Amino acid sequence: MDVNTAVFAVSCSGTSTTGTRALQKERQLNQFLAGVERRALRIAEIAVRDRDEALDLVQDAMIKLVRNYSGRGKEEWTPLFYRILQNGVRDWHRRQAVRNRVIVWFGRKPKDDNDYDPVAAAPDPIGRAPDEELQNSEAMNSLETAVHGLPARQREAFMLRTFEGLDVAGTAVAMGCSQGSVKTHYSRAVHALRAELQEHWPGEDGSKEGGR
Amino acid sequence: MKYTDEQLSTRAKEAFDESVEKLDASTLSKLNRSRHKALAELAHPARHQWLRWMPATGIAAAVLVAVMIMQSPSGVEDVIAPANVTDMEILLGEDSIEMLEDLEFYSWLDLAELETDNDVG
């Protein structure tokens, strides 16, 4: 084997290793995003109450994660992804507030959050008895309304802890605050939700949840 | 029955998971497209690098302009304005133009006078 052949072989070997790593990274990211995207969409949708806007926010979060944090360890991706998403949601609310002020200035009626109809926006039922479907749908609708009504930080803490299943440390990273703050926000959120949902969520014995 | 905090969280999680499972095909398709669009960033990482600096550059430029406006003393215009008027008078006055045309001569004359004074001294 002459020198040129040896150099070419080493070069090909290096390229192959790099290519394999890139493919592996892409596969890991694809797996991560596929695993998180549905829950992320629903979390964003509950926060902004608009599916199309939520889809845009999730897509932006995906792109930013891949662009900026694909080099990080995959165990860091979940809190980082949700941090990006929560920042996007906060920015969205700020833009909405400004837009509403401008619309009010020009004498139009701003879009009311309460115009959102979760029943109309809900997908078609699949394979469930109508009464069971209705009951679960109503439970989720009342939960969505109650969660949306929480202060922003409490809502974030509750959704990340309960819906996404992040631990306190992961939630703190995602929210950009201390673990103590996460515990406080989460505790307040649960208490507020319990008070709010007692009228809507019957207990297992069919009674109302609270007041007994 | 009264839910404990844990029971409430469990129930909420169940309702949420169910709503996730019920996402329609159209939405899932959009999510799929979004994911592939995001993954395409891996293939073209440098394409948007310069865009990352756009907001910072814009803010820096705005701050620079603001600082320049704020730092600029109000008297500057007053100082510059008479100078400009003087320039205009020089340029527009016929005598001054003649003087400017003979500027080299007057310079030589000054130099010659200095040398003469030195010789005399």
mmCIF file of C-alpha atoms in Angstrom:
data_model
loop_
_atom_site.group_PDB
_atom_site.id
_atom_site.type_symbol
_atom_site.label_atom_id
_atom_site.label_comp_id
_atom_site.label_asym_id
_atom_site.label_seq_id
_atom_site.Cartn_x
_atom_site.Cartn_y
_atom_site.Cartn_z
ATOM 1 C CA MET A 1 0.000 0.000 0.000
ATOM 2 C CA ASP A 2 1.537 3.308 -1.019
ATOM 3 C CA VAL A 3 1.329 6.493 1.054
ATOM 4 C CA ASN A 4 -1.520 8.043 -0.937
ATOM 5 C CA THR A 5 -3.667 4.944 -0.556
ATOM 6 C CA ALA A 6 -2.996 4.849 3.181
ATOM 7 C CA VAL A 7 -3.923 8.534 3.589
ATOM 8 C CA PHE A 8 -7.126 7.992 1.586
ATOM 9 C CA ALA A 9 -8.042 4.974 3.717
ATOM 10 C CA VAL A 10 -7.521 6.907 6.984
ATOM 11 C CA SER A 11 -9.520 9.832 5.579
ATOM 12 C CA CYS A 12 -12.405 7.561 4.607
ATOM 13 C CA SER A 13 -12.330 5.929 8.003
ATOM 14 C CA GLY A 14 -12.543 9.326 9.734
ATOM 15 C CA THR A 15 -15.393 10.454 7.511
ATOM 16 C CA SER A 16 -17.230 7.218 8.145
ATOM 17 C CA THR A 17 -16.895 7.649 11.925
ATOM 18 C CA THR A 18 -18.133 11.235 11.747
ATOM 19 C CA GLY A 19 -21.025 10.196 9.521
ATOM 20 C CA THR A 20 -21.977 7.395 11.886
ATOM 21 C CA ARG A 21 -21.944 9.784 14.836
ATOM 22 C CA ALA A 22 -24.093 12.284 12.961
ATOM 23 C CA LEU A 23 -26.572 9.558 12.057
ATOM 24 C CA GLN A 24 -26.643 8.335 15.627
ATOM 25 C CA LYS A 25 -27.222 11.870 16.892
ATOM 26 C CA GLU A 26 -30.028 12.390 14.395
ATOM 27 C CA ARG A 27 -31.614 9.091 15.408
ATOM 28 C CA GLN A 28 -31.446 10.025 19.093
ATOM 29 C CA LEU A 29 -32.939 13.453 18.474
ATOM 30 C CA ASN A 30 -35.675 12.000 16.305
ATOM 31 C CA GLN A 31 -36.507 9.497 19.013
ATOM 32 C CA PHE A 32 -36.521 12.179 21.696
ATOM 33 C CA LEU A 33 -38.683 14.601 19.733
ATOM 34 C CA ALA A 34 -41.111 11.882 18.668
ATOM 35 C CA GLY A 35 -41.483 10.881 22.299
ATOM 36 C CA VAL A 36 -42.090 14.362 23.615
ATOM 37 C CA GLU A 37 -43.942 16.164 20.806
ATOM 38 C CA ARG A 38 -47.507 15.123 21.575
ATOM 39 C CA ARG A 39 -47.412 15.989 25.231
ATOM 40 C CA ALA A 40 -45.558 19.203 24.417
ATOM 41 C CA LEU A 41 -48.278 20.140 21.950
ATOM 42 C CA ARG A 42 -51.049 19.583 24.472
ATOM 43 C CA ILE A 43 -49.134 21.487 27.162
ATOM 44 C CA ALA A 44 -48.631 24.420 24.798
ATOM 45 C CA GLU A 45 -52.240 24.195 23.649
ATOM 46 C CA ILE A 46 -53.541 24.393 27.215
ATOM 47 C CA ALA A 47 -51.310 27.415 27.807
ATOM 48 C CA VAL A 48 -52.291 29.377 24.676
ATOM 49 C CA ARG A 49 -55.678 27.765 23.938
ATOM 50 C CA ASP A 50 -55.053 27.560 20.212
ATOM 51 C CA ARG A 51 -53.830 24.433 18.466
ATOM 52 C CA ASP A 52 -52.247 26.115 15.458
ATOM 53 C CA GLU A 53 -50.352 28.527 17.661
ATOM 54 C CA ALA A 54 -49.307 25.605 19.857
ATOM 55 C CA LEU A 55 -48.025 23.726 16.793
ATOM 56 C CA ASP A 56 -45.926 26.741 15.817
ATOM 57 C CA LEU A 57 -44.524 27.024 19.325
ATOM 58 C CA VAL A 58 -43.614 23.334 19.447
ATOM 59 C CA GLN A 59 -41.956 23.523 16.039
ATOM 60 C CA ASP A 60 -39.913 26.553 17.113
ATOM 61 C CA ALA A 61 -38.860 24.753 20.289
ATOM 62 C CA MET A 62 -37.807 21.695 18.274
ATOM 63 C CA ILE A 63 -35.740 23.767 15.853
ATOM 64 C CA LYS A 64 -34.055 25.742 18.621
ATOM 65 C CA LEU A 65 -33.248 22.593 20.556
ATOM 66 C CA VAL A 66 -31.676 20.929 17.524
ATOM 67 C CA ARG A 67 -29.845 24.091 16.474
ATOM 68 C CA ASN A 68 -28.472 25.050 19.872
ATOM 69 C CA TYR A 69 -28.449 22.028 22.141
ATOM 70 C CA SER A 70 -28.064 18.934 19.972
ATOM 71 C CA GLY A 71 -24.491 18.650 21.238
ATOM 72 C CA ARG A 72 -25.645 18.340 24.848
ATOM 73 C CA GLY A 73 -26.223 15.016 26.546
ATOM 74 C CA LYS A 74 -29.619 13.534 25.763
ATOM 75 C CA GLU A 75 -30.541 13.430 29.452
ATOM 76 C CA GLU A 76 -30.496 17.253 29.356
ATOM 77 C CA TRP A 77 -32.795 17.558 26.363
ATOM 78 C CA THR A 78 -36.133 17.250 28.167
ATOM 79 C CA PRO A 79 -35.723 20.176 30.593
ATOM 80 C CA LEU A 80 -33.988 22.250 27.906
ATOM 81 C CA PHE A 81 -36.773 21.563 25.411
ATOM 82 C CA TYR A 82 -39.447 22.567 27.894
ATOM 83 C CA ARG A 83 -37.503 25.646 28.893
ATOM 84 C CA ILE A 84 -37.454 26.751 25.261
ATOM 85 C CA LEU A 85 -41.147 25.937 24.923
ATOM 86 C CA GLN A 86 -42.109 27.807 28.101
ATOM 87 C CA ASN A 87 -40.111 30.831 26.958
ATOM 88 C CA GLY A 88 -41.987 30.670 23.677
ATOM 89 C CA VAL A 89 -45.314 30.515 25.500
ATOM 90 C CA ARG A 90 -44.383 33.514 27.654
ATOM 91 C CA ASP A 91 -43.323 35.488 24.573
ATOM 92 C CA TRP A 92 -46.587 34.527 22.899
ATOM 93 C CA HIS A 93 -48.598 35.871 25.840
ATOM 94 C CA ARG A 94 -46.597 39.113 25.802
ATOM 95 C CA ARG A 95 -47.222 39.559 22.087
ATOM 96 C CA GLN A 96 -50.916 38.830 22.586
ATOM 97 C CA ALA A 97 -51.117 41.447 25.335
ATOM 98 C CA VAL A 98 -49.510 44.056 23.079
ATOM 99 C CA ARG A 99 -51.710 43.048 20.155
ATOM 100 C CA ASN A 100 -54.834 43.285 22.282
ATOM 101 C CA ARG A 101 -53.810 46.755 23.453
ATOM 102 C CA VAL A 102 -53.341 47.853 19.849
ATOM 103 C CA ILE A 103 -56.676 46.350 18.829
ATOM 104 C CA VAL A 104 -58.424 48.107 21.735
ATOM 105 C CA TRP A 105 -56.697 51.338 20.686
ATOM 106 C CA PHE A 106 -58.209 51.020 17.221
ATOM 107 C CA GLY A 107 -61.615 50.296 18.711
ATOM 108 C CA ARG A 108 -61.934 46.590 17.941
ATOM 109 C CA LYS A 109 -62.995 43.962 20.375
ATOM 110 C CA PRO A 110 -59.990 41.823 21.389
ATOM 111 C CA LYS A 111 -60.301 38.093 20.998
ATOM 112 C CA ASP A 112 -61.581 36.719 24.260
ATOM 113 C CA ASP A 113 -59.924 33.641 25.713
ATOM 114 C CA ASN A 114 -63.333 32.419 26.696
ATOM 115 C CA ASP A 115 -64.316 32.234 23.022
ATOM 116 C CA TYR A 116 -62.265 29.073 22.839
ATOM 117 C CA ASP A 117 -64.494 26.062 22.656
ATOM 118 C CA PRO A 118 -62.611 22.955 23.793
ATOM 119 C CA VAL A 119 -65.482 20.693 22.775
ATOM 120 C CA ALA A 120 -65.495 22.066 19.240
ATOM 121 C CA ALA A 121 -61.708 21.822 19.079
ATOM 122 C CA ALA A 122 -61.620 18.306 20.444
ATOM 123 C CA PRO A 123 -60.796 15.513 18.009
ATOM 124 C CA ASP A 124 -63.270 12.859 17.036
ATOM 125 C CA PRO A 125 -63.758 10.127 19.596
ATOM 126 C CA ILE A 126 -62.072 6.821 18.862
ATOM 127 C CA GLY A 127 -63.349 3.523 20.071
ATOM 128 C CA ARG A 128 -65.113 4.567 23.251
ATOM 129 C CA ALA A 129 -68.603 4.346 24.578
ATOM 130 C CA PRO A 130 -70.336 7.712 24.110
ATOM 131 C CA ASP A 131 -71.101 8.225 27.811
ATOM 132 C CA GLU A 132 -67.548 7.349 28.837
ATOM 133 C CA GLU A 133 -66.175 9.554 26.099
ATOM 134 C CA LEU A 134 -68.391 12.420 27.165
ATOM 135 C CA GLN A 135 -67.445 12.034 30.827
ATOM 136 C CA ASN A 136 -63.712 11.970 30.091
ATOM 137 C CA SER A 137 -64.012 14.807 27.637
ATOM 138 C CA GLU A 138 -65.849 16.935 30.174
ATOM 139 C CA ALA A 139 -63.268 16.082 32.822
ATOM 140 C CA MET A 140 -60.445 17.165 30.536
ATOM 141 C CA ASN A 141 -62.277 20.295 29.454
ATOM 142 C CA SER A 142 -62.835 21.383 33.037
ATOM 143 C CA LEU A 143 -59.217 20.536 33.853
ATOM 144 C CA GLU A 144 -57.972 22.529 30.857
ATOM 145 C CA THR A 145 -60.060 25.529 31.825
ATOM 146 C CA ALA A 146 -58.895 25.334 35.428
ATOM 147 C CA VAL A 147 -55.220 24.902 34.506
ATOM 148 C CA HIS A 148 -55.404 27.744 32.011
ATOM 149 C CA GLY A 149 -56.863 29.958 34.725
ATOM 150 C CA LEU A 150 -53.862 29.453 37.000
ATOM 151 C CA PRO A 151 -51.146 32.119 37.257
ATOM 152 C CA ALA A 152 -48.490 31.459 34.610
ATOM 153 C CA ARG A 153 -45.776 30.120 36.909
ATOM 154 C CA GLN A 154 -48.174 27.834 38.769
ATOM 155 C CA ARG A 155 -49.497 26.566 35.441
ATOM 156 C CA GLU A 156 -45.976 25.829 34.205
ATOM 157 C CA ALA A 157 -45.030 24.021 37.402
ATOM 158 C CA PHE A 158 -48.200 21.941 37.411
ATOM 159 C CA MET A 159 -48.022 20.942 33.740
ATOM 160 C CA LEU A 160 -44.326 20.112 33.793
ATOM 161 C CA ARG A 161 -44.577 18.104 37.020
ATOM 162 C CA THR A 162 -47.895 16.390 36.420
ATOM 163 C CA PHE A 163 -48.339 16.129 32.659
ATOM 164 C CA GLU A 164 -44.730 15.755 31.545
ATOM 165 C CA GLY A 165 -43.611 13.975 34.700
ATOM 166 C CA LEU A 166 -40.461 16.034 35.226
ATOM 167 C CA ASP A 167 -38.912 15.842 38.689
ATOM 168 C CA VAL A 168 -38.398 18.971 40.794
ATOM 169 C CA ALA A 169 -34.837 19.496 39.523
ATOM 170 C CA GLY A 170 -35.858 19.107 35.874
ATOM 171 C CA THR A 171 -38.824 21.417 36.349
ATOM 172 C CA ALA A 172 -36.536 24.014 37.956
ATOM 173 C CA VAL A 173 -34.258 23.901 34.891
ATOM 174 C CA ALA A 174 -37.237 24.129 32.550
ATOM 175 C CA MET A 175 -38.737 27.061 34.449
ATOM 176 C CA GLY A 176 -35.424 28.781 35.126
ATOM 177 C CA CYS A 177 -36.005 29.064 38.863
ATOM 178 C CA SER A 178 -35.001 27.358 42.109
ATOM 179 C CA GLN A 179 -36.316 23.984 43.226
ATOM 180 C CA GLY A 180 -37.926 25.677 46.225
ATOM 181 C CA SER A 181 -39.904 27.947 43.896
ATOM 182 C CA VAL A 182 -41.040 24.937 41.895
ATOM 183 C CA LYS A 183 -42.370 23.256 45.049
ATOM 184 C CA THR A 184 -44.195 26.423 46.088
ATOM 185 C CA HIS A 185 -45.745 27.013 42.648
ATOM 186 C CA TYR A 186 -46.750 23.373 42.325
ATOM 187 C CA SER A 187 -48.316 23.197 45.766
ATOM 188 C CA ARG A 188 -50.332 26.362 45.186
ATOM 189 C CA ALA A 189 -51.428 25.098 41.786
ATOM 190 C CA VAL A 190 -52.705 21.797 43.187
ATOM 191 C CA HIS A 191 -54.630 23.539 45.945
ATOM 192 C CA ALA A 192 -56.156 26.012 43.516
ATOM 193 C CA LEU A 193 -57.117 23.232 41.108
ATOM 194 C CA ARG A 194 -58.684 21.179 43.871
ATOM 195 C CA ALA A 195 -60.858 24.119 44.854
ATOM 196 C CA GLU A 196 -61.720 24.845 41.229
ATOM 197 C CA LEU A 197 -62.454 21.293 40.127
ATOM 198 C CA GLN A 198 -64.501 20.117 43.075
ATOM 199 C CA GLU A 199 -67.688 21.127 41.275
ATOM 200 C CA HIS A 200 -66.740 19.361 38.051
ATOM 201 C CA TRP A 201 -64.947 16.207 39.039
ATOM 202 C CA PRO A 202 -67.178 13.694 40.816
ATOM 203 C CA GLY A 203 -65.515 11.284 43.204
ATOM 204 C CA GLU A 204 -65.241 7.593 42.509
ATOM 205 C CA ASP A 205 -68.498 7.009 44.352
ATOM 206 C CA GLY A 206 -70.208 9.482 42.012
ATOM 207 C CA SER A 207 -70.308 12.248 44.605
ATOM 208 C CA LYS A 208 -68.819 15.678 44.135
ATOM 209 C CA GLU A 209 -65.140 15.806 44.948
ATOM 210 C CA GLY A 210 -65.067 18.467 47.594
ATOM 211 C CA GLY A 211 -67.211 19.625 50.456
ATOM 212 C CA ARG A 212 -67.382 16.377 52.376
ATOM 213 C CA MET B 1 -64.991 11.638 48.630
ATOM 214 C CA LYS B 2 -62.237 14.226 48.722
ATOM 215 C CA TYR B 3 -59.170 13.856 46.535
ATOM 216 C CA THR B 4 -55.748 14.128 48.083
ATOM 217 C CA ASP B 5 -53.124 16.153 46.206
ATOM 218 C CA GLU B 6 -51.651 12.941 44.867
ATOM 219 C CA GLN B 7 -55.005 11.605 43.711
ATOM 220 C CA LEU B 8 -55.798 14.866 41.996
ATOM 221 C CA SER B 9 -52.459 14.773 40.173
ATOM 222 C CA THR B 10 -53.016 11.154 39.155
ATOM 223 C CA ARG B 11 -56.485 11.896 37.851
ATOM 224 C CA ALA B 12 -55.260 14.973 35.996
ATOM 225 C CA LYS B 13 -52.424 12.968 34.468
ATOM 226 C CA GLU B 14 -54.856 10.276 33.290
ATOM 227 C CA ALA B 15 -57.145 12.839 31.674
ATOM 228 C CA PHE B 16 -54.169 14.550 30.045
ATOM 229 C CA ASP B 17 -52.683 11.296 28.710
ATOM 230 C CA GLU B 18 -56.033 10.396 27.261
ATOM 231 C CA SER B 19 -56.277 13.724 25.463
ATOM 232 C CA VAL B 20 -52.783 13.139 24.076
ATOM 233 C CA GLU B 21 -53.823 9.725 22.771
ATOM 234 C CA LYS B 22 -56.833 11.258 21.060
ATOM 235 C CA LEU B 23 -54.859 13.691 18.924
ATOM 236 C CA ASP B 24 -56.142 13.485 15.362
ATOM 237 C CA ALA B 25 -54.185 12.295 12.346
ATOM 238 C CA SER B 26 -53.879 15.756 10.840
ATOM 239 C CA THR B 27 -52.239 17.124 13.977
ATOM 240 C CA LEU B 28 -49.898 14.147 14.228
ATOM 241 C CA SER B 29 -48.912 14.686 10.614
ATOM 242 C CA LYS B 30 -48.109 18.334 11.320
ATOM 243 C CA LEU B 31 -46.019 17.321 14.312
ATOM 244 C CA ASN B 32 -44.169 14.833 12.153
ATOM 245 C CA ARG B 33 -43.396 17.513 9.578
ATOM 246 C CA SER B 34 -42.227 19.887 12.311
ATOM 247 C CA ARG B 35 -39.880 17.230 13.674
ATOM 248 C CA HIS B 36 -38.325 16.573 10.279
ATOM 249 C CA LYS B 37 -37.956 20.290 9.679
ATOM 250 C CA ALA B 38 -36.131 20.582 12.996
ATOM 251 C CA LEU B 39 -33.889 17.618 12.230
ATOM 252 C CA ALA B 40 -32.978 19.192 8.888
ATOM 253 C CA GLU B 41 -31.126 21.788 10.964
ATOM 254 C CA LEU B 42 -28.517 19.134 11.691
ATOM 255 C CA ALA B 43 -27.682 18.918 7.995
ATOM 256 C CA HIS B 44 -27.417 22.702 7.528
ATOM 257 C CA PRO B 45 -26.159 24.065 10.838
ATOM 258 C CA ALA B 46 -24.326 27.083 9.397
ATOM 259 C CA ARG B 47 -27.204 28.334 7.278
ATOM 260 C CA HIS B 48 -28.774 30.367 10.063
ATOM 261 C CA GLN B 49 -25.658 31.223 12.032
ATOM 262 C CA TRP B 50 -25.572 34.827 10.866
ATOM 263 C CA LEU B 51 -29.238 35.267 11.717
ATOM 264 C CA ARG B 52 -28.438 34.610 15.365
ATOM 265 C CA TRP B 53 -26.531 37.898 15.548
ATOM 266 C CA MET B 54 -29.218 39.988 13.880
ATOM 267 C CA PRO B 55 -31.151 40.913 17.040
ATOM 268 C CA ALA B 56 -27.957 41.716 18.942
ATOM 269 C CA THR B 57 -26.611 43.793 16.047
ATOM 270 C CA GLY B 58 -29.879 45.658 15.715
ATOM 271 C CA ILE B 59 -30.030 46.416 19.424
ATOM 272 C CA ALA B 60 -26.375 47.496 19.461
ATOM 273 C CA ALA B 61 -26.967 49.844 16.524
ATOM 274 C CA ALA B 62 -30.065 51.315 18.177
ATOM 275 C CA VAL B 63 -28.179 51.816 21.451
ATOM 276 C CA LEU B 64 -25.272 53.463 19.612
ATOM 277 C CA VAL B 65 -27.590 55.887 17.829
ATOM 278 C CA ALA B 66 -29.392 56.654 21.100
ATOM 279 C CA VAL B 67 -26.091 57.284 22.911
ATOM 280 C CA MET B 68 -24.865 59.531 20.102
ATOM 281 C CA ILE B 69 -28.054 61.549 20.213
ATOM 282 C CA MET B 70 -27.956 61.793 23.999
ATOM 283 C CA GLN B 71 -24.249 62.625 24.160
ATOM 284 C CA SER B 72 -24.456 65.233 21.453
ATOM 285 C CA PRO B 73 -24.441 68.635 23.305
ATOM 286 C CA SER B 74 -27.051 71.093 22.161
ATOM 287 C CA GLY B 75 -24.338 73.719 21.517
ATOM 288 C CA VAL B 76 -22.620 71.744 18.786
ATOM 289 C CA GLU B 77 -25.026 72.879 16.139
ATOM 290 C CA ASP B 78 -24.574 76.473 17.276
ATOM 291 C CA VAL B 79 -20.804 76.177 16.889
ATOM 292 C CA ILE B 80 -20.966 74.428 13.544
ATOM 293 C CA ALA B 81 -23.614 76.639 12.059
ATOM 294 C CA PRO B 82 -21.596 79.928 12.110
ATOM 295 C CA ALA B 83 -18.594 78.052 10.738
ATOM 296 C CA ASN B 84 -20.676 76.805 7.883
ATOM 297 C CA VAL B 85 -22.054 80.281 7.299
ATOM 298 C CA THR B 86 -18.482 81.645 7.281
ATOM 299 C CA ASP B 87 -17.451 78.992 4.775
ATOM 300 C CA MET B 88 -20.341 79.939 2.600
ATOM 301 C CA GLU B 89 -19.422 83.634 2.837
ATOM 302 C CA ILE B 90 -15.862 82.805 1.840
ATOM 303 C CA LEU B 91 -16.971 80.676 -1.034
ATOM 304 C CA LEU B 92 -19.549 83.136 -2.271
ATOM 305 C CA GLY B 93 -17.537 86.356 -1.808
ATOM 306 C CA GLU B 94 -15.595 87.307 -4.947
ATOM 307 C CA ASP B 95 -12.604 88.781 -3.069
ATOM 308 C CA SER B 96 -12.192 85.701 -0.938
ATOM 309 C CA ILE B 97 -12.082 83.445 -3.949
ATOM 310 C CA GLU B 98 -9.304 85.519 -5.387
ATOM 311 C CA MET B 99 -7.431 85.244 -2.093
ATOM 312 C CA LEU B 100 -7.872 81.470 -2.091
ATOM 313 C CA GLU B 101 -6.556 81.256 -5.630
ATOM 314 C CA ASP B 102 -3.394 83.121 -4.538
ATOM 315 C CA LEU B 103 -2.967 81.177 -1.332
ATOM 316 C CA GLU B 104 0.383 79.755 -2.402
ATOM 317 C CA PHE B 105 1.626 83.235 -3.192
ATOM 318 C CA TYR B 106 0.656 84.604 0.225
ATOM 319 C CA SER B 107 2.331 81.652 1.921
ATOM 320 C CA TRP B 108 5.531 82.288 -0.019
ATOM 321 C CA LEU B 109 5.267 85.986 0.838
ATOM 322 C CA ASP B 110 4.997 85.251 4.566
ATOM 323 C CA LEU B 111 7.985 82.918 4.379
ATOM 324 C CA ALA B 112 10.022 85.456 2.442
ATOM 325 C CA GLU B 113 9.223 88.199 4.968
ATOM 326 C CA LEU B 114 10.310 85.946 7.837
ATOM 327 C CA GLU B 115 13.599 85.174 6.112
ATOM 328 C CA THR B 116 14.183 88.871 5.421
ATOM 329 C CA ASP B 117 13.537 89.726 9.085
ATOM 330 C CA ASN B 118 16.011 87.051 10.159
ATOM 331 C CA ASP B 119 18.661 88.344 7.770
ATOM 332 C CA VAL B 120 18.210 91.900 9.032
ATOM 333 C CA GLY B 121 18.220 90.721 12.683
#
